[in-house]
Amino acid sequence: MPIPVDRLSDPAVRAFVAAVNAHDRQAFRAALTPDATMSDDGSDRDLEDWAEREIFDSRGHLDVESEKGDGRDLIARYRNDTWGEMRTRWHFVVEDGRISRFETGQA
């Protein structure tokens, strides 16, 4: 049973997941610091390009299964129209209430 988004522990992570699931570009950018970075399966990616491809253009969606590390480490089922569904891990670095980096990959 997924954890409801409004029950996620960390407010910045909660805002990120809500924005992804709503496909809300403005809320997604607001959840991140202006210089935020990310990696996918251990390789740094261009965040804007990755988000367009993996979230917005392909209708990405996160169903969080578990959280650790004060809510900054998630295991989630991630699905989009490109790759289907897979079990993923997410790690977030939060600074001043916004995400400055996230790392994701298959769990």
Coordinates of N, CA and C in Angstrom, one line a residue:
M1 N 0.8 -1.2 0.0 CA 0.0 0.0 0.0 C 0.9 1.2 0.0
P2 N 0.7 2.1 -1.0 CA 1.6 3.3 -1.0 C 1.3 4.3 0.1
I3 N 2.3 5.0 0.5 CA 2.2 6.1 1.5 C 1.5 7.3 0.8
P4 N 0.4 7.8 1.3 CA -0.2 9.0 0.7 C 0.8 10.1 0.7
V5 N 0.8 10.9 -0.4 CA 1.7 12.0 -0.6 C 1.7 13.0 0.6
D6 N 0.5 13.3 1.1 CA 0.4 14.2 2.2 C 0.9 13.7 3.5
R7 N 1.3 12.4 3.6 CA 1.8 11.8 4.8 C 3.4 11.7 4.7
L8 N 4.0 12.1 3.6 CA 5.4 12.0 3.5 C 6.1 12.9 4.6
S9 N 7.1 12.5 5.2 CA 7.7 13.2 6.3 C 8.3 14.6 6.0
D10 N 9.1 14.6 5.0 CA 9.9 15.8 4.7 C 9.0 16.7 3.7
P11 N 8.8 18.0 4.2 CA 8.0 18.9 3.3 C 8.5 19.1 1.9
A12 N 9.8 19.2 1.8 CA 10.4 19.5 0.4 C 10.2 18.2 -0.5
V13 N 10.4 17.1 0.1 CA 10.1 15.8 -0.7 C 8.7 15.7 -1.0
R14 N 7.8 16.0 0.0 CA 6.4 15.9 -0.3 C 6.0 16.9 -1.4
A15 N 6.5 18.1 -1.5 CA 6.2 19.0 -2.6 C 6.7 18.5 -3.9
F16 N 7.9 17.8 -3.9 CA 8.5 17.3 -5.1 C 7.6 16.2 -5.6
V17 N 7.2 15.2 -4.8 CA 6.4 14.1 -5.2 C 5.0 14.6 -5.7
A18 N 4.4 15.5 -5.0 CA 3.1 16.1 -5.4 C 3.2 16.7 -6.8
A19 N 4.3 17.5 -7.0 CA 4.5 18.1 -8.3 C 4.7 17.1 -9.4
V20 N 5.4 16.1 -9.2 CA 5.6 15.0 -10.2 C 4.3 14.4 -10.5
N21 N 3.5 14.0 -9.5 CA 2.3 13.3 -9.7 C 1.2 14.2 -10.4
A22 N 1.3 15.5 -10.2 CA 0.3 16.4 -10.8 C 0.8 16.9 -12.1
H23 N 2.0 16.5 -12.5 CA 2.7 17.0 -13.8 C 2.7 18.5 -13.8
D24 N 3.0 19.1 -12.7 CA 3.0 20.6 -12.5 C 4.4 21.1 -12.6
R25 N 4.8 21.6 -13.7 CA 6.2 22.1 -13.9 C 6.5 23.2 -13.0
Q26 N 5.6 24.1 -12.7 CA 5.8 25.3 -11.9 C 6.1 24.8 -10.4
A27 N 5.3 23.9 -9.9 CA 5.5 23.4 -8.6 C 6.7 22.6 -8.5
F28 N 7.1 21.8 -9.5 CA 8.3 21.0 -9.6 C 9.5 22.0 -9.4
R29 N 9.5 23.0 -10.2 CA 10.7 24.0 -10.1 C 10.7 24.7 -8.8
A30 N 9.6 25.0 -8.2 CA 9.5 25.6 -6.9 C 10.0 24.7 -5.8
A31 N 9.9 23.4 -6.0 CA 10.4 22.5 -5.0 C 11.9 22.4 -5.0
L32 N 12.6 22.9 -6.0 CA 14.0 22.7 -6.2 C 14.7 24.1 -6.0
T33 N 16.0 24.0 -5.6 CA 16.8 25.2 -5.6 C 17.1 25.6 -7.0
P34 N 17.5 26.9 -7.3 CA 17.7 27.3 -8.7 C 18.9 26.5 -9.3
D35 N 19.9 26.0 -8.5 CA 21.0 25.3 -9.0 C 21.0 23.8 -8.8
A36 N 19.8 23.3 -8.6 CA 19.6 21.9 -8.2 C 20.2 21.0 -9.3
T37 N 20.7 19.8 -8.8 CA 21.3 18.8 -9.7 C 20.7 17.5 -9.4
M38 N 20.9 16.5 -10.3 CA 20.4 15.2 -10.2 C 21.2 14.1 -10.9
S39 N 21.0 12.9 -10.5 CA 21.6 11.8 -11.2 C 20.6 10.6 -11.3
D40 N 20.8 9.9 -12.4 CA 19.9 8.7 -12.7 C 20.8 7.5 -12.9
D41 N 20.6 6.5 -12.1 CA 21.4 5.3 -12.2 C 22.9 5.6 -12.1
G42 N 23.2 6.5 -11.2 CA 24.6 6.8 -11.0 C 25.3 7.8 -11.9
S43 N 24.6 8.3 -13.0 CA 25.1 9.3 -13.9 C 24.4 10.6 -13.8
D44 N 25.2 11.7 -13.6 CA 24.6 13.0 -13.6 C 23.9 13.3 -14.9
R45 N 22.8 13.9 -14.8 CA 22.0 14.3 -16.0 C 21.6 15.8 -15.9
D46 N 21.3 16.3 -17.1 CA 20.7 17.6 -17.1 C 19.3 17.6 -16.6
L47 N 19.1 18.3 -15.4 CA 17.8 18.1 -14.7 C 16.6 18.6 -15.6
E48 N 16.7 19.7 -16.3 CA 15.6 20.2 -17.1 C 15.2 19.2 -18.2
D49 N 16.2 18.7 -18.9 CA 16.0 17.7 -20.0 C 15.4 16.4 -19.4
W50 N 16.0 15.9 -18.3 CA 15.6 14.7 -17.7 C 14.1 14.8 -17.3
A51 N 13.8 15.9 -16.6 CA 12.4 16.1 -16.1 C 11.4 16.1 -17.2
E52 N 11.8 16.8 -18.3 CA 10.8 16.9 -19.4 C 10.6 15.5 -20.0
R53 N 11.7 14.7 -20.2 CA 11.5 13.4 -20.8 C 10.9 12.4 -19.8
E54 N 11.4 12.3 -18.6 CA 11.0 11.2 -17.7 C 9.8 11.5 -16.9
I55 N 9.4 12.8 -16.7 CA 8.2 13.2 -15.9 C 7.1 13.8 -16.8
F56 N 7.4 14.9 -17.4 CA 6.3 15.7 -18.0 C 5.8 15.1 -19.4
D57 N 6.8 14.8 -20.3 CA 6.4 14.3 -21.6 C 5.8 12.9 -21.5
S58 N 6.2 12.2 -20.5 CA 5.8 10.8 -20.4 C 4.9 10.4 -19.3
R59 N 4.3 11.5 -18.6 CA 3.3 11.3 -17.6 C 3.8 10.5 -16.4
G60 N 5.0 10.9 -15.9 CA 5.6 10.2 -14.7 C 4.7 10.2 -13.5
H61 N 4.9 9.1 -12.7 CA 4.1 9.1 -11.4 C 4.8 8.2 -10.4
L62 N 4.9 8.7 -9.2 CA 5.5 8.1 -8.0 C 4.5 7.6 -7.0
D63 N 4.6 6.3 -6.7 CA 3.8 5.7 -5.6 C 4.9 5.3 -4.6
V64 N 5.0 6.0 -3.5 CA 6.0 5.8 -2.5 C 5.6 4.6 -1.6
E65 N 6.6 3.6 -1.5 CA 6.3 2.4 -0.7 C 6.9 2.6 0.7
S66 N 8.1 3.2 0.8 CA 8.7 3.4 2.1 C 9.6 4.6 2.1
E67 N 9.8 5.1 3.3 CA 10.8 6.2 3.5 C 11.7 6.0 4.7
K68 N 12.9 6.5 4.6 CA 13.9 6.5 5.7 C 14.6 7.8 5.7
G69 N 15.5 7.9 6.6 CA 16.4 9.1 6.7 C 15.6 10.4 6.8
D70 N 14.7 10.4 7.7 CA 13.8 11.6 7.9 C 13.0 12.0 6.7
G71 N 12.7 10.9 5.9 CA 11.8 11.1 4.7 C 12.6 11.6 3.5
R72 N 13.9 11.5 3.5 CA 14.7 11.9 2.4 C 15.3 10.8 1.5
D73 N 14.9 9.5 1.9 CA 15.3 8.3 1.2 C 14.0 7.6 1.0
L74 N 13.6 7.4 -0.3 CA 12.4 6.7 -0.6 C 12.6 5.5 -1.5
I75 N 11.8 4.5 -1.3 CA 11.6 3.4 -2.3 C 10.2 3.6 -2.8
A76 N 10.1 3.6 -4.2 CA 8.8 4.0 -4.8 C 8.7 3.2 -6.1
R77 N 7.4 2.9 -6.5 CA 7.1 2.4 -7.8 C 7.0 3.7 -8.7
Y78 N 7.8 3.7 -9.7 CA 7.8 4.8 -10.6 C 7.3 4.3 -12.0
R79 N 6.4 5.0 -12.6 CA 5.9 4.6 -13.9 C 5.8 5.9 -14.8
N80 N 6.1 5.6 -16.1 CA 5.8 6.6 -17.1 C 5.5 5.9 -18.4
D81 N 5.0 6.7 -19.4 CA 4.6 6.1 -20.6 C 5.8 5.5 -21.5
T82 N 7.0 5.9 -21.1 CA 8.2 5.4 -21.9 C 8.7 4.1 -21.4
W83 N 8.8 4.0 -20.1 CA 9.5 2.8 -19.5 C 8.5 1.8 -18.8
G84 N 7.2 2.2 -18.6 CA 6.3 1.4 -17.8 C 6.6 1.6 -16.3
E85 N 6.5 0.6 -15.5 CA 6.6 0.7 -14.1 C 7.9 0.0 -13.6
M86 N 8.6 0.6 -12.7 CA 9.7 -0.1 -12.0 C 9.9 0.4 -10.6
R87 N 10.5 -0.5 -9.8 CA 10.8 -0.1 -8.4 C 12.1 0.7 -8.4
T88 N 12.0 1.9 -7.8 CA 13.1 2.9 -7.8 C 13.4 3.3 -6.4
R89 N 14.6 3.8 -6.3 CA 15.1 4.4 -5.0 C 15.3 5.9 -5.3
W90 N 15.1 6.7 -4.3 CA 15.3 8.2 -4.5 C 16.0 8.7 -3.2
H91 N 17.0 9.5 -3.4 CA 17.7 10.2 -2.3 C 17.6 11.7 -2.5
F92 N 17.3 12.4 -1.5 CA 17.1 13.9 -1.7 C 18.0 14.6 -0.7
V93 N 18.7 15.7 -1.2 CA 19.4 16.6 -0.4 C 18.6 17.9 -0.3
V94 N 18.3 18.3 0.9 CA 17.4 19.4 1.1 C 18.2 20.5 1.8
E95 N 18.1 21.7 1.2 CA 18.7 22.9 1.8 C 17.7 24.0 1.9
D96 N 17.6 24.6 3.0 CA 16.6 25.7 3.3 C 15.2 25.4 2.7
G97 N 14.8 24.2 2.9 CA 13.4 23.8 2.6 C 13.2 23.4 1.1
R98 N 14.2 23.4 0.3 CA 14.1 23.1 -1.1 C 15.1 22.0 -1.4
I99 N 14.9 21.2 -2.5 CA 15.8 20.1 -2.9 C 16.9 20.7 -3.7
S100 N 18.1 20.5 -3.3 CA 19.3 20.9 -4.1 C 19.9 19.8 -4.9
R101 N 19.6 18.6 -4.6 CA 20.0 17.4 -5.4 C 19.1 16.2 -5.1
F102 N 18.8 15.5 -6.2 CA 18.2 14.2 -6.0 C 18.9 13.2 -6.9
E103 N 18.9 12.0 -6.3 CA 19.5 10.8 -7.0 C 18.5 9.7 -7.1
T104 N 18.3 9.2 -8.3 CA 17.3 8.1 -8.4 C 18.0 7.0 -9.2
G105 N 17.3 5.8 -9.2 CA 17.7 4.7 -10.0 C 16.9 3.5 -9.6
Q106 N 17.1 2.4 -10.3 CA 16.3 1.2 -10.0 C 16.7 0.7 -8.6
A107 N 15.7 0.2 -7.9 CA 16.0 -0.4 -6.6 C 16.2 -1.9 -6.7

